[in-house]
Amino acid sequence: MHYYRYENAEVSFCYKYLMFSYNIIFWLAGAAFIAIGFWAWSEKGVLLDLTQVTRLHGFDPVWLVLLVGVITFILGFAGCVGALRENICLLKFFSGVIGLIFFLELTAAVLAFVFQDNVREWINDFFLANVKAYREDIDLQNLIDSLQKLNHCCGAKEPDDWNLNVYFNCTNNNPSRERCGVPFSCCLSDPADSVLNTQCGYDVRKHLKGDWINYIYIKGCIPALEEWLPRNLYIVAGVFIIISLLQMMGIFLARTLIVDIEKVKFNY
């Protein structure tokens, strides 16, 4: 009598520890993001007064850091433990969530391409909302300043967008010293300056609009972004391809391990 037996009736050692190594990096990265997020909140005193979280009318970058950290930590944990313990449930959870994220990314890219005008308006409204909240959060302030300096832009569509901010608007009843000005990140940069002049934007918009070009960037950040994307299309596409390949690699490793574990269980 002959008995049939699977030739590979064991979980692949190679795939198992590849899966573990793949996820340990994400697990540690997730923990680091969470730690950075809570450190940033502690520096702003949010942990001592949680009501500050709801006071911000703009976007708090720490929320994004914490969200990425939590998702990465959970997925890394599920992948690591699922691989070491050969737990099918955790591995299915990992591959399912990665697959969902990949699908959402693909859907978002297609919708952004199809509804370009709507996306442009949404980005414009989002930027204007954060212009209003510029002084309410130091992280938001640094984010906007970095965006304006890197892209040589000012405001969403034009420098006058800063009228929406209570500190920079040109109304007569505005007591702020920054009245009718712009943030320093809008100012034309001079490589010869060794000291940052944070007051360079004061009173700039009191001049004639034709003279603004001598002091500040007059292009809005939305048009600057629209010009940047075509110039860097291959870089953006390359980043998305690498991210997609990493996600597909994770799904492949998880599904392969699941098949191996199920074979072993069936054999016994």
PDB file of C-alpha atoms in Angstrom:
ATOM      1  CA  MET A   1       0.000   0.000   0.000  1.00  0.00           C
ATOM      2  CA  HIS A   2       1.345   3.456  -0.904  1.00  0.00           C
ATOM      3  CA  TYR A   3       0.699   6.572   1.114  1.00  0.00           C
ATOM      4  CA  TYR A   4       0.611  10.003  -0.489  1.00  0.00           C
ATOM      5  CA  ARG A   5       2.586  12.733   1.326  1.00  0.00           C
ATOM      6  CA  TYR A   6       3.246  16.341   0.445  1.00  0.00           C
ATOM      7  CA  GLU A   7       6.915  16.871  -0.420  1.00  0.00           C
ATOM      8  CA  ASN A   8       6.962  20.248   1.340  1.00  0.00           C
ATOM      9  CA  ALA A   9       4.777  19.532   4.360  1.00  0.00           C
ATOM     10  CA  GLU A  10       6.379  22.278   6.394  1.00  0.00           C
ATOM     11  CA  VAL A  11       6.322  26.049   6.554  1.00  0.00           C
ATOM     12  CA  SER A  12       9.071  27.623   4.475  1.00  0.00           C
ATOM     13  CA  PHE A  13      11.793  28.903   6.794  1.00  0.00           C
ATOM     14  CA  CYS A  14      12.856  31.432   4.150  1.00  0.00           C
ATOM     15  CA  TYR A  15       9.397  32.977   3.642  1.00  0.00           C
ATOM     16  CA  LYS A  16       8.684  32.925   7.357  1.00  0.00           C
ATOM     17  CA  TYR A  17      11.703  34.995   8.338  1.00  0.00           C
ATOM     18  CA  LEU A  18      11.520  37.195   5.262  1.00  0.00           C
ATOM     19  CA  MET A  19       8.008  38.078   6.395  1.00  0.00           C
ATOM     20  CA  PHE A  20       9.246  38.689   9.935  1.00  0.00           C
ATOM     21  CA  SER A  21      12.146  40.908   8.743  1.00  0.00           C
ATOM     22  CA  TYR A  22       9.848  42.786   6.371  1.00  0.00           C
ATOM     23  CA  ASN A  23       7.476  43.661   9.203  1.00  0.00           C
ATOM     24  CA  ILE A  24       9.890  44.266  12.074  1.00  0.00           C
ATOM     25  CA  ILE A  25      11.064  47.403  10.260  1.00  0.00           C
ATOM     26  CA  PHE A  26       7.489  48.693   9.966  1.00  0.00           C
ATOM     27  CA  TRP A  27       6.721  47.753  13.540  1.00  0.00           C
ATOM     28  CA  LEU A  28       9.681  49.744  14.857  1.00  0.00           C
ATOM     29  CA  ALA A  29       8.968  52.618  12.439  1.00  0.00           C
ATOM     30  CA  GLY A  30       5.361  52.724  13.666  1.00  0.00           C
ATOM     31  CA  ALA A  31       6.495  52.872  17.288  1.00  0.00           C
ATOM     32  CA  ALA A  32       8.915  55.687  16.377  1.00  0.00           C
ATOM     33  CA  PHE A  33       6.164  57.700  14.628  1.00  0.00           C
ATOM     34  CA  ILE A  34       3.852  57.313  17.639  1.00  0.00           C
ATOM     35  CA  ALA A  35       6.640  58.394  20.004  1.00  0.00           C
ATOM     36  CA  ILE A  36       7.416  61.446  17.824  1.00  0.00           C
ATOM     37  CA  GLY A  37       3.727  62.367  17.702  1.00  0.00           C
ATOM     38  CA  PHE A  38       3.304  62.268  21.475  1.00  0.00           C
ATOM     39  CA  TRP A  39       6.610  64.123  21.939  1.00  0.00           C
ATOM     40  CA  ALA A  40       5.373  66.885  19.602  1.00  0.00           C
ATOM     41  CA  TRP A  41       2.107  67.103  21.524  1.00  0.00           C
ATOM     42  CA  SER A  42       3.965  67.246  24.849  1.00  0.00           C
ATOM     43  CA  GLU A  43       6.111  70.113  23.530  1.00  0.00           C
ATOM     44  CA  LYS A  44       2.928  72.024  22.680  1.00  0.00           C
ATOM     45  CA  GLY A  45       1.335  71.189  26.044  1.00  0.00           C
ATOM     46  CA  VAL A  46      -1.506  69.224  24.452  1.00  0.00           C
ATOM     47  CA  LEU A  47      -1.015  66.260  26.777  1.00  0.00           C
ATOM     48  CA  LEU A  48      -1.629  68.571  29.749  1.00  0.00           C
ATOM     49  CA  ASP A  49      -4.751  70.074  28.180  1.00  0.00           C
ATOM     50  CA  LEU A  50      -6.427  67.739  25.651  1.00  0.00           C
ATOM     51  CA  THR A  51      -9.024  70.384  24.800  1.00  0.00           C
ATOM     52  CA  GLN A  52      -6.316  72.048  22.684  1.00  0.00           C
ATOM     53  CA  VAL A  53      -6.804  69.265  20.115  1.00  0.00           C
ATOM     54  CA  THR A  54     -10.284  70.564  19.266  1.00  0.00           C
ATOM     55  CA  ARG A  55      -9.328  74.257  19.285  1.00  0.00           C
ATOM     56  CA  LEU A  56      -7.197  74.124  16.149  1.00  0.00           C
ATOM     57  CA  HIS A  57      -9.226  75.190  13.119  1.00  0.00           C
ATOM     58  CA  GLY A  58      -6.586  74.069  10.637  1.00  0.00           C
ATOM     59  CA  PHE A  59      -4.642  70.890  10.046  1.00  0.00           C
ATOM     60  CA  ASP A  60      -2.368  69.623  12.817  1.00  0.00           C
ATOM     61  CA  PRO A  61       0.530  67.676  11.176  1.00  0.00           C
ATOM     62  CA  VAL A  62       0.902  65.631  14.368  1.00  0.00           C
ATOM     63  CA  TRP A  63      -2.415  63.923  13.578  1.00  0.00           C
ATOM     64  CA  LEU A  64      -0.917  62.619  10.321  1.00  0.00           C
ATOM     65  CA  VAL A  65       2.231  61.400  12.095  1.00  0.00           C
ATOM     66  CA  LEU A  66       0.151  59.588  14.726  1.00  0.00           C
ATOM     67  CA  LEU A  67      -2.212  58.064  12.150  1.00  0.00           C
ATOM     68  CA  VAL A  68       0.654  56.724  10.039  1.00  0.00           C
ATOM     69  CA  GLY A  69       2.369  55.483  13.189  1.00  0.00           C
ATOM     70  CA  VAL A  70      -0.681  53.626  14.536  1.00  0.00           C
ATOM     71  CA  ILE A  71      -1.484  51.950  11.191  1.00  0.00           C
ATOM     72  CA  THR A  72       2.165  50.992  10.610  1.00  0.00           C
ATOM     73  CA  PHE A  73       2.548  49.685  14.167  1.00  0.00           C
ATOM     74  CA  ILE A  74      -0.596  47.534  13.990  1.00  0.00           C
ATOM     75  CA  LEU A  75       0.317  46.093  10.591  1.00  0.00           C
ATOM     76  CA  GLY A  76       3.912  45.465  11.641  1.00  0.00           C
ATOM     77  CA  PHE A  77       2.735  43.752  14.822  1.00  0.00           C
ATOM     78  CA  ALA A  78       0.242  41.559  12.942  1.00  0.00           C
ATOM     79  CA  GLY A  79       2.848  40.600  10.328  1.00  0.00           C
ATOM     80  CA  CYS A  80       5.599  39.830  12.852  1.00  0.00           C
ATOM     81  CA  VAL A  81       3.480  37.813  15.261  1.00  0.00           C
ATOM     82  CA  GLY A  82       1.585  36.149  12.418  1.00  0.00           C
ATOM     83  CA  ALA A  83       4.839  34.973  10.829  1.00  0.00           C
ATOM     84  CA  LEU A  84       6.518  33.783  14.049  1.00  0.00           C
ATOM     85  CA  ARG A  85       3.417  32.097  15.472  1.00  0.00           C
ATOM     86  CA  GLU A  86       2.227  30.914  12.053  1.00  0.00           C
ATOM     87  CA  ASN A  87      -1.130  32.491  12.801  1.00  0.00           C
ATOM     88  CA  ILE A  88      -3.359  32.433   9.716  1.00  0.00           C
ATOM     89  CA  CYS A  89      -5.831  34.939  11.162  1.00  0.00           C
ATOM     90  CA  LEU A  90      -3.161  37.623  11.708  1.00  0.00           C
ATOM     91  CA  LEU A  91      -1.595  36.975   8.313  1.00  0.00           C
ATOM     92  CA  LYS A  92      -4.971  37.302   6.587  1.00  0.00           C
ATOM     93  CA  PHE A  93      -5.620  40.518   8.501  1.00  0.00           C
ATOM     94  CA  PHE A  94      -2.231  41.860   7.397  1.00  0.00           C
ATOM     95  CA  SER A  95      -2.642  40.971   3.720  1.00  0.00           C
ATOM     96  CA  GLY A  96      -6.258  42.161   3.705  1.00  0.00           C
ATOM     97  CA  VAL A  97      -5.444  45.595   5.143  1.00  0.00           C
ATOM     98  CA  ILE A  98      -2.433  46.039   2.833  1.00  0.00           C
ATOM     99  CA  GLY A  99      -4.640  45.068  -0.112  1.00  0.00           C
ATOM    100  CA  LEU A 100      -7.307  47.557   1.020  1.00  0.00           C
ATOM    101  CA  ILE A 101      -4.722  50.346   1.326  1.00  0.00           C
ATOM    102  CA  PHE A 102      -3.395  49.556  -2.150  1.00  0.00           C
ATOM    103  CA  PHE A 103      -6.943  49.631  -3.566  1.00  0.00           C
ATOM    104  CA  LEU A 104      -7.678  52.972  -1.859  1.00  0.00           C
ATOM    105  CA  GLU A 105      -4.440  54.460  -3.210  1.00  0.00           C
ATOM    106  CA  LEU A 106      -5.282  53.309  -6.729  1.00  0.00           C
ATOM    107  CA  THR A 107      -8.853  54.607  -6.428  1.00  0.00           C
ATOM    108  CA  ALA A 108      -7.650  57.974  -5.108  1.00  0.00           C
ATOM    109  CA  ALA A 109      -5.172  58.315  -7.995  1.00  0.00           C
ATOM    110  CA  VAL A 110      -7.863  57.547 -10.607  1.00  0.00           C
ATOM    111  CA  LEU A 111     -10.409  59.905  -9.010  1.00  0.00           C
ATOM    112  CA  ALA A 112      -7.784  62.679  -8.719  1.00  0.00           C
ATOM    113  CA  PHE A 113      -7.037  62.306 -12.448  1.00  0.00           C
ATOM    114  CA  VAL A 114     -10.710  62.235 -13.486  1.00  0.00           C
ATOM    115  CA  PHE A 115     -11.865  65.056 -11.204  1.00  0.00           C
ATOM    116  CA  GLN A 116      -8.848  67.347 -11.456  1.00  0.00           C
ATOM    117  CA  ASP A 117     -10.830  70.578 -11.120  1.00  0.00           C
ATOM    118  CA  ASN A 118     -12.605  69.381  -7.980  1.00  0.00           C
ATOM    119  CA  VAL A 119      -9.321  68.228  -6.444  1.00  0.00           C
ATOM    120  CA  ARG A 120      -7.752  71.594  -7.263  1.00  0.00           C
ATOM    121  CA  GLU A 121     -10.597  73.426  -5.519  1.00  0.00           C
ATOM    122  CA  TRP A 122     -10.434  71.094  -2.509  1.00  0.00           C
ATOM    123  CA  ILE A 123      -6.680  71.682  -2.152  1.00  0.00           C
ATOM    124  CA  ASN A 124      -7.237  75.421  -2.494  1.00  0.00           C
ATOM    125  CA  ASP A 125      -9.933  75.439   0.229  1.00  0.00           C
ATOM    126  CA  PHE A 126      -7.749  73.234   2.444  1.00  0.00           C
ATOM    127  CA  PHE A 127      -4.777  75.579   2.075  1.00  0.00           C
ATOM    128  CA  LEU A 128      -6.918  78.666   2.780  1.00  0.00           C
ATOM    129  CA  ALA A 129      -8.328  77.049   5.916  1.00  0.00           C
ATOM    130  CA  ASN A 130      -4.794  76.493   7.153  1.00  0.00           C
ATOM    131  CA  VAL A 131      -3.776  80.046   6.246  1.00  0.00           C
ATOM    132  CA  LYS A 132      -6.480  81.201   8.675  1.00  0.00           C
ATOM    133  CA  ALA A 133      -5.055  78.953  11.414  1.00  0.00           C
ATOM    134  CA  TYR A 134      -1.405  79.811  10.673  1.00  0.00           C
ATOM    135  CA  ARG A 135      -0.616  81.184  14.146  1.00  0.00           C
ATOM    136  CA  GLU A 136      -2.669  78.623  16.070  1.00  0.00           C
ATOM    137  CA  ASP A 137      -0.202  75.737  15.878  1.00  0.00           C
ATOM    138  CA  ILE A 138       3.596  75.811  15.599  1.00  0.00           C
ATOM    139  CA  ASP A 139       3.750  72.607  13.538  1.00  0.00           C
ATOM    140  CA  LEU A 140       1.199  73.922  11.049  1.00  0.00           C
ATOM    141  CA  GLN A 141       3.112  77.196  10.870  1.00  0.00           C
ATOM    142  CA  ASN A 142       6.392  75.397  10.136  1.00  0.00           C
ATOM    143  CA  LEU A 143       4.678  73.236   7.503  1.00  0.00           C
ATOM    144  CA  ILE A 144       3.271  76.240   5.617  1.00  0.00           C
ATOM    145  CA  ASP A 145       6.575  78.111   5.874  1.00  0.00           C
ATOM    146  CA  SER A 146       8.473  75.114   4.501  1.00  0.00           C
ATOM    147  CA  LEU A 147       5.979  74.727   1.649  1.00  0.00           C
ATOM    148  CA  GLN A 148       6.227  78.407   0.689  1.00  0.00           C
ATOM    149  CA  LYS A 149      10.034  78.502   0.893  1.00  0.00           C
ATOM    150  CA  LEU A 150      10.579  75.283  -1.053  1.00  0.00           C
ATOM    151  CA  ASN A 151       8.131  76.181  -3.826  1.00  0.00           C
ATOM    152  CA  HIS A 152       8.866  79.933  -3.907  1.00  0.00           C
ATOM    153  CA  CYS A 153       5.193  80.742  -3.461  1.00  0.00           C
ATOM    154  CA  CYS A 154       2.913  82.803  -1.223  1.00  0.00           C
ATOM    155  CA  GLY A 155      -0.679  82.031  -0.287  1.00  0.00           C
ATOM    156  CA  ALA A 156      -2.938  79.539  -2.052  1.00  0.00           C
ATOM    157  CA  LYS A 157      -3.462  81.446  -5.314  1.00  0.00           C
ATOM    158  CA  GLU A 158      -1.894  84.811  -4.469  1.00  0.00           C
ATOM    159  CA  PRO A 159      -0.329  86.739  -1.554  1.00  0.00           C
ATOM    160  CA  ASP A 160      -3.647  88.480  -0.809  1.00  0.00           C
ATOM    161  CA  ASP A 161      -4.918  85.143   0.537  1.00  0.00           C
ATOM    162  CA  TRP A 162      -3.177  86.181   3.771  1.00  0.00           C
ATOM    163  CA  ASN A 163      -6.000  88.656   4.300  1.00  0.00           C
ATOM    164  CA  LEU A 164      -7.902  85.676   5.702  1.00  0.00           C
ATOM    165  CA  ASN A 165      -5.553  85.550   8.674  1.00  0.00           C
ATOM    166  CA  VAL A 166      -6.401  87.861  11.589  1.00  0.00           C
ATOM    167  CA  TYR A 167      -2.753  88.875  12.030  1.00  0.00           C
ATOM    168  CA  PHE A 168      -2.007  89.694   8.370  1.00  0.00           C
ATOM    169  CA  ASN A 169      -5.287  91.168   7.083  1.00  0.00           C
ATOM    170  CA  CYS A 170      -5.345  94.788   5.926  1.00  0.00           C
ATOM    171  CA  THR A 171      -8.436  95.975   7.814  1.00  0.00           C
ATOM    172  CA  ASN A 172      -8.093  99.278   9.631  1.00  0.00           C
ATOM    173  CA  ASN A 173      -9.078  97.772  12.980  1.00  0.00           C
ATOM    174  CA  ASN A 174      -6.275  95.206  12.902  1.00  0.00           C
ATOM    175  CA  PRO A 175      -3.815  96.171  15.698  1.00  0.00           C
ATOM    176  CA  SER A 176      -1.189  93.563  14.692  1.00  0.00           C
ATOM    177  CA  ARG A 177       2.293  94.727  13.654  1.00  0.00           C
ATOM    178  CA  GLU A 178       2.015  92.182  10.834  1.00  0.00           C
ATOM    179  CA  ARG A 179      -0.983  94.017   9.395  1.00  0.00           C
ATOM    180  CA  CYS A 180      -0.989  94.017   5.577  1.00  0.00           C
ATOM    181  CA  GLY A 181       2.106  91.839   5.527  1.00  0.00           C
ATOM    182  CA  VAL A 182       2.988  88.227   4.772  1.00  0.00           C
ATOM    183  CA  PRO A 183       5.009  85.549   6.618  1.00  0.00           C
ATOM    184  CA  PHE A 184       8.779  85.678   6.211  1.00  0.00           C
ATOM    185  CA  SER A 185       8.624  82.494   4.109  1.00  0.00           C
ATOM    186  CA  CYS A 186       7.036  84.542   1.295  1.00  0.00           C
ATOM    187  CA  CYS A 187      10.075  86.832   1.056  1.00  0.00           C
ATOM    188  CA  LEU A 188      12.572  86.574  -1.784  1.00  0.00           C
ATOM    189  CA  SER A 189      15.602  84.701  -0.477  1.00  0.00           C
ATOM    190  CA  ASP A 190      19.035  86.236  -0.662  1.00  0.00           C
ATOM    191  CA  PRO A 191      21.937  83.715  -0.516  1.00  0.00           C
ATOM    192  CA  ALA A 192      24.134  86.474   0.946  1.00  0.00           C
ATOM    193  CA  ASP A 193      21.948  86.768   4.062  1.00  0.00           C
ATOM    194  CA  SER A 194      23.437  84.725   6.908  1.00  0.00           C
ATOM    195  CA  VAL A 195      20.740  85.720   9.421  1.00  0.00           C
ATOM    196  CA  LEU A 196      17.068  84.978   8.842  1.00  0.00           C
ATOM    197  CA  ASN A 197      14.991  88.152   8.730  1.00  0.00           C
ATOM    198  CA  THR A 198      11.583  87.144  10.111  1.00  0.00           C
ATOM    199  CA  GLN A 199      10.263  90.707   9.668  1.00  0.00           C
ATOM    200  CA  CYS A 200      10.936  90.964   5.935  1.00  0.00           C
ATOM    201  CA  GLY A 201       7.239  90.568   5.105  1.00  0.00           C
ATOM    202  CA  TYR A 202       6.003  93.455   7.246  1.00  0.00           C
ATOM    203  CA  ASP A 203       3.871  96.039   5.363  1.00  0.00           C
ATOM    204  CA  VAL A 204       4.694  94.486   1.981  1.00  0.00           C
ATOM    205  CA  ARG A 205       1.106  94.507   0.748  1.00  0.00           C
ATOM    206  CA  LYS A 206       0.791  98.220   1.514  1.00  0.00           C
ATOM    207  CA  HIS A 207       2.881  98.803  -1.613  1.00  0.00           C
ATOM    208  CA  LEU A 208       1.452  98.755  -5.136  1.00  0.00           C
ATOM    209  CA  LYS A 209       0.909  95.216  -6.422  1.00  0.00           C
ATOM    210  CA  GLY A 210       3.366  95.866  -9.226  1.00  0.00           C
ATOM    211  CA  ASP A 211       6.124  96.394  -6.647  1.00  0.00           C
ATOM    212  CA  TRP A 212       5.488  93.157  -4.726  1.00  0.00           C
ATOM    213  CA  ILE A 213       7.732  91.241  -7.107  1.00  0.00           C
ATOM    214  CA  ASN A 214      10.719  93.099  -5.628  1.00  0.00           C
ATOM    215  CA  TYR A 215      10.033  91.814  -2.113  1.00  0.00           C
ATOM    216  CA  ILE A 216       8.051  88.580  -2.115  1.00  0.00           C
ATOM    217  CA  TYR A 217       7.032  85.614  -4.244  1.00  0.00           C
ATOM    218  CA  ILE A 218       3.845  86.575  -6.049  1.00  0.00           C
ATOM    219  CA  LYS A 219       2.919  83.115  -7.319  1.00  0.00           C
ATOM    220  CA  GLY A 220       0.411  81.113  -5.262  1.00  0.00           C
ATOM    221  CA  CYS A 221       1.315  77.666  -3.948  1.00  0.00           C
ATOM    222  CA  ILE A 222      -1.462  75.912  -5.910  1.00  0.00           C
ATOM    223  CA  PRO A 223      -0.145  77.154  -9.308  1.00  0.00           C
ATOM    224  CA  ALA A 224       3.406  76.387  -8.123  1.00  0.00           C
ATOM    225  CA  LEU A 225       2.362  72.817  -7.316  1.00  0.00           C
ATOM    226  CA  GLU A 226       0.671  72.467 -10.713  1.00  0.00           C
ATOM    227  CA  GLU A 227       3.945  73.514 -12.369  1.00  0.00           C
ATOM    228  CA  TRP A 228       6.048  71.257 -10.129  1.00  0.00           C
ATOM    229  CA  LEU A 229       4.151  68.030 -10.850  1.00  0.00           C
ATOM    230  CA  PRO A 230       4.815  67.822 -14.627  1.00  0.00           C
ATOM    231  CA  ARG A 231       8.514  68.602 -14.079  1.00  0.00           C
ATOM    232  CA  ASN A 232       8.851  65.822 -11.506  1.00  0.00           C
ATOM    233  CA  LEU A 233       6.350  63.345 -12.929  1.00  0.00           C
ATOM    234  CA  TYR A 234       8.903  60.521 -13.230  1.00  0.00           C
ATOM    235  CA  ILE A 235      10.048  60.980  -9.631  1.00  0.00           C
ATOM    236  CA  VAL A 236       6.462  60.951  -8.322  1.00  0.00           C
ATOM    237  CA  ALA A 237       5.612  57.904 -10.469  1.00  0.00           C
ATOM    238  CA  GLY A 238       8.778  56.145  -9.283  1.00  0.00           C
ATOM    239  CA  VAL A 239       7.902  56.709  -5.616  1.00  0.00           C
ATOM    240  CA  PHE A 240       4.377  55.324  -6.123  1.00  0.00           C
ATOM    241  CA  ILE A 241       5.740  52.304  -8.021  1.00  0.00           C
ATOM    242  CA  ILE A 242       8.237  51.517  -5.238  1.00  0.00           C
ATOM    243  CA  ILE A 243       5.507  51.831  -2.583  1.00  0.00           C
ATOM    244  CA  SER A 244       3.190  49.597  -4.641  1.00  0.00           C
ATOM    245  CA  LEU A 245       5.918  46.968  -5.106  1.00  0.00           C
ATOM    246  CA  LEU A 246       6.622  46.918  -1.367  1.00  0.00           C
ATOM    247  CA  GLN A 247       2.918  46.472  -0.665  1.00  0.00           C
ATOM    248  CA  MET A 248       2.603  43.664  -3.220  1.00  0.00           C
ATOM    249  CA  MET A 249       5.691  42.011  -1.766  1.00  0.00           C
ATOM    250  CA  GLY A 250       4.073  42.039   1.687  1.00  0.00           C
ATOM    251  CA  ILE A 251       0.852  40.540   0.302  1.00  0.00           C
ATOM    252  CA  PHE A 252       2.830  37.870  -1.589  1.00  0.00           C
ATOM    253  CA  LEU A 253       4.832  36.842   1.499  1.00  0.00           C
ATOM    254  CA  ALA A 254       1.705  36.724   3.673  1.00  0.00           C
ATOM    255  CA  ARG A 255      -0.322  34.686   1.152  1.00  0.00           C
ATOM    256  CA  THR A 256       2.585  32.273   0.577  1.00  0.00           C
ATOM    257  CA  LEU A 257       2.924  31.688   4.318  1.00  0.00           C
ATOM    258  CA  ILE A 258      -0.818  31.134   4.642  1.00  0.00           C
ATOM    259  CA  VAL A 259      -0.730  28.470   1.900  1.00  0.00           C
ATOM    260  CA  ASP A 260       2.250  26.724   3.559  1.00  0.00           C
ATOM    261  CA  ILE A 261       0.564  26.729   6.986  1.00  0.00           C
ATOM    262  CA  GLU A 262      -2.691  25.379   5.531  1.00  0.00           C
ATOM    263  CA  LYS A 263      -0.777  22.598   3.749  1.00  0.00           C
ATOM    264  CA  VAL A 264       0.898  21.553   6.981  1.00  0.00           C
ATOM    265  CA  LYS A 265      -2.395  21.559   8.871  1.00  0.00           C
ATOM    266  CA  PHE A 266      -4.092  19.536   6.125  1.00  0.00           C
ATOM    267  CA  ASN A 267      -1.258  17.025   6.080  1.00  0.00           C
ATOM    268  CA  TYR A 268      -1.618  16.394   9.777  1.00  0.00           C
TER     269      TYR A 268
END
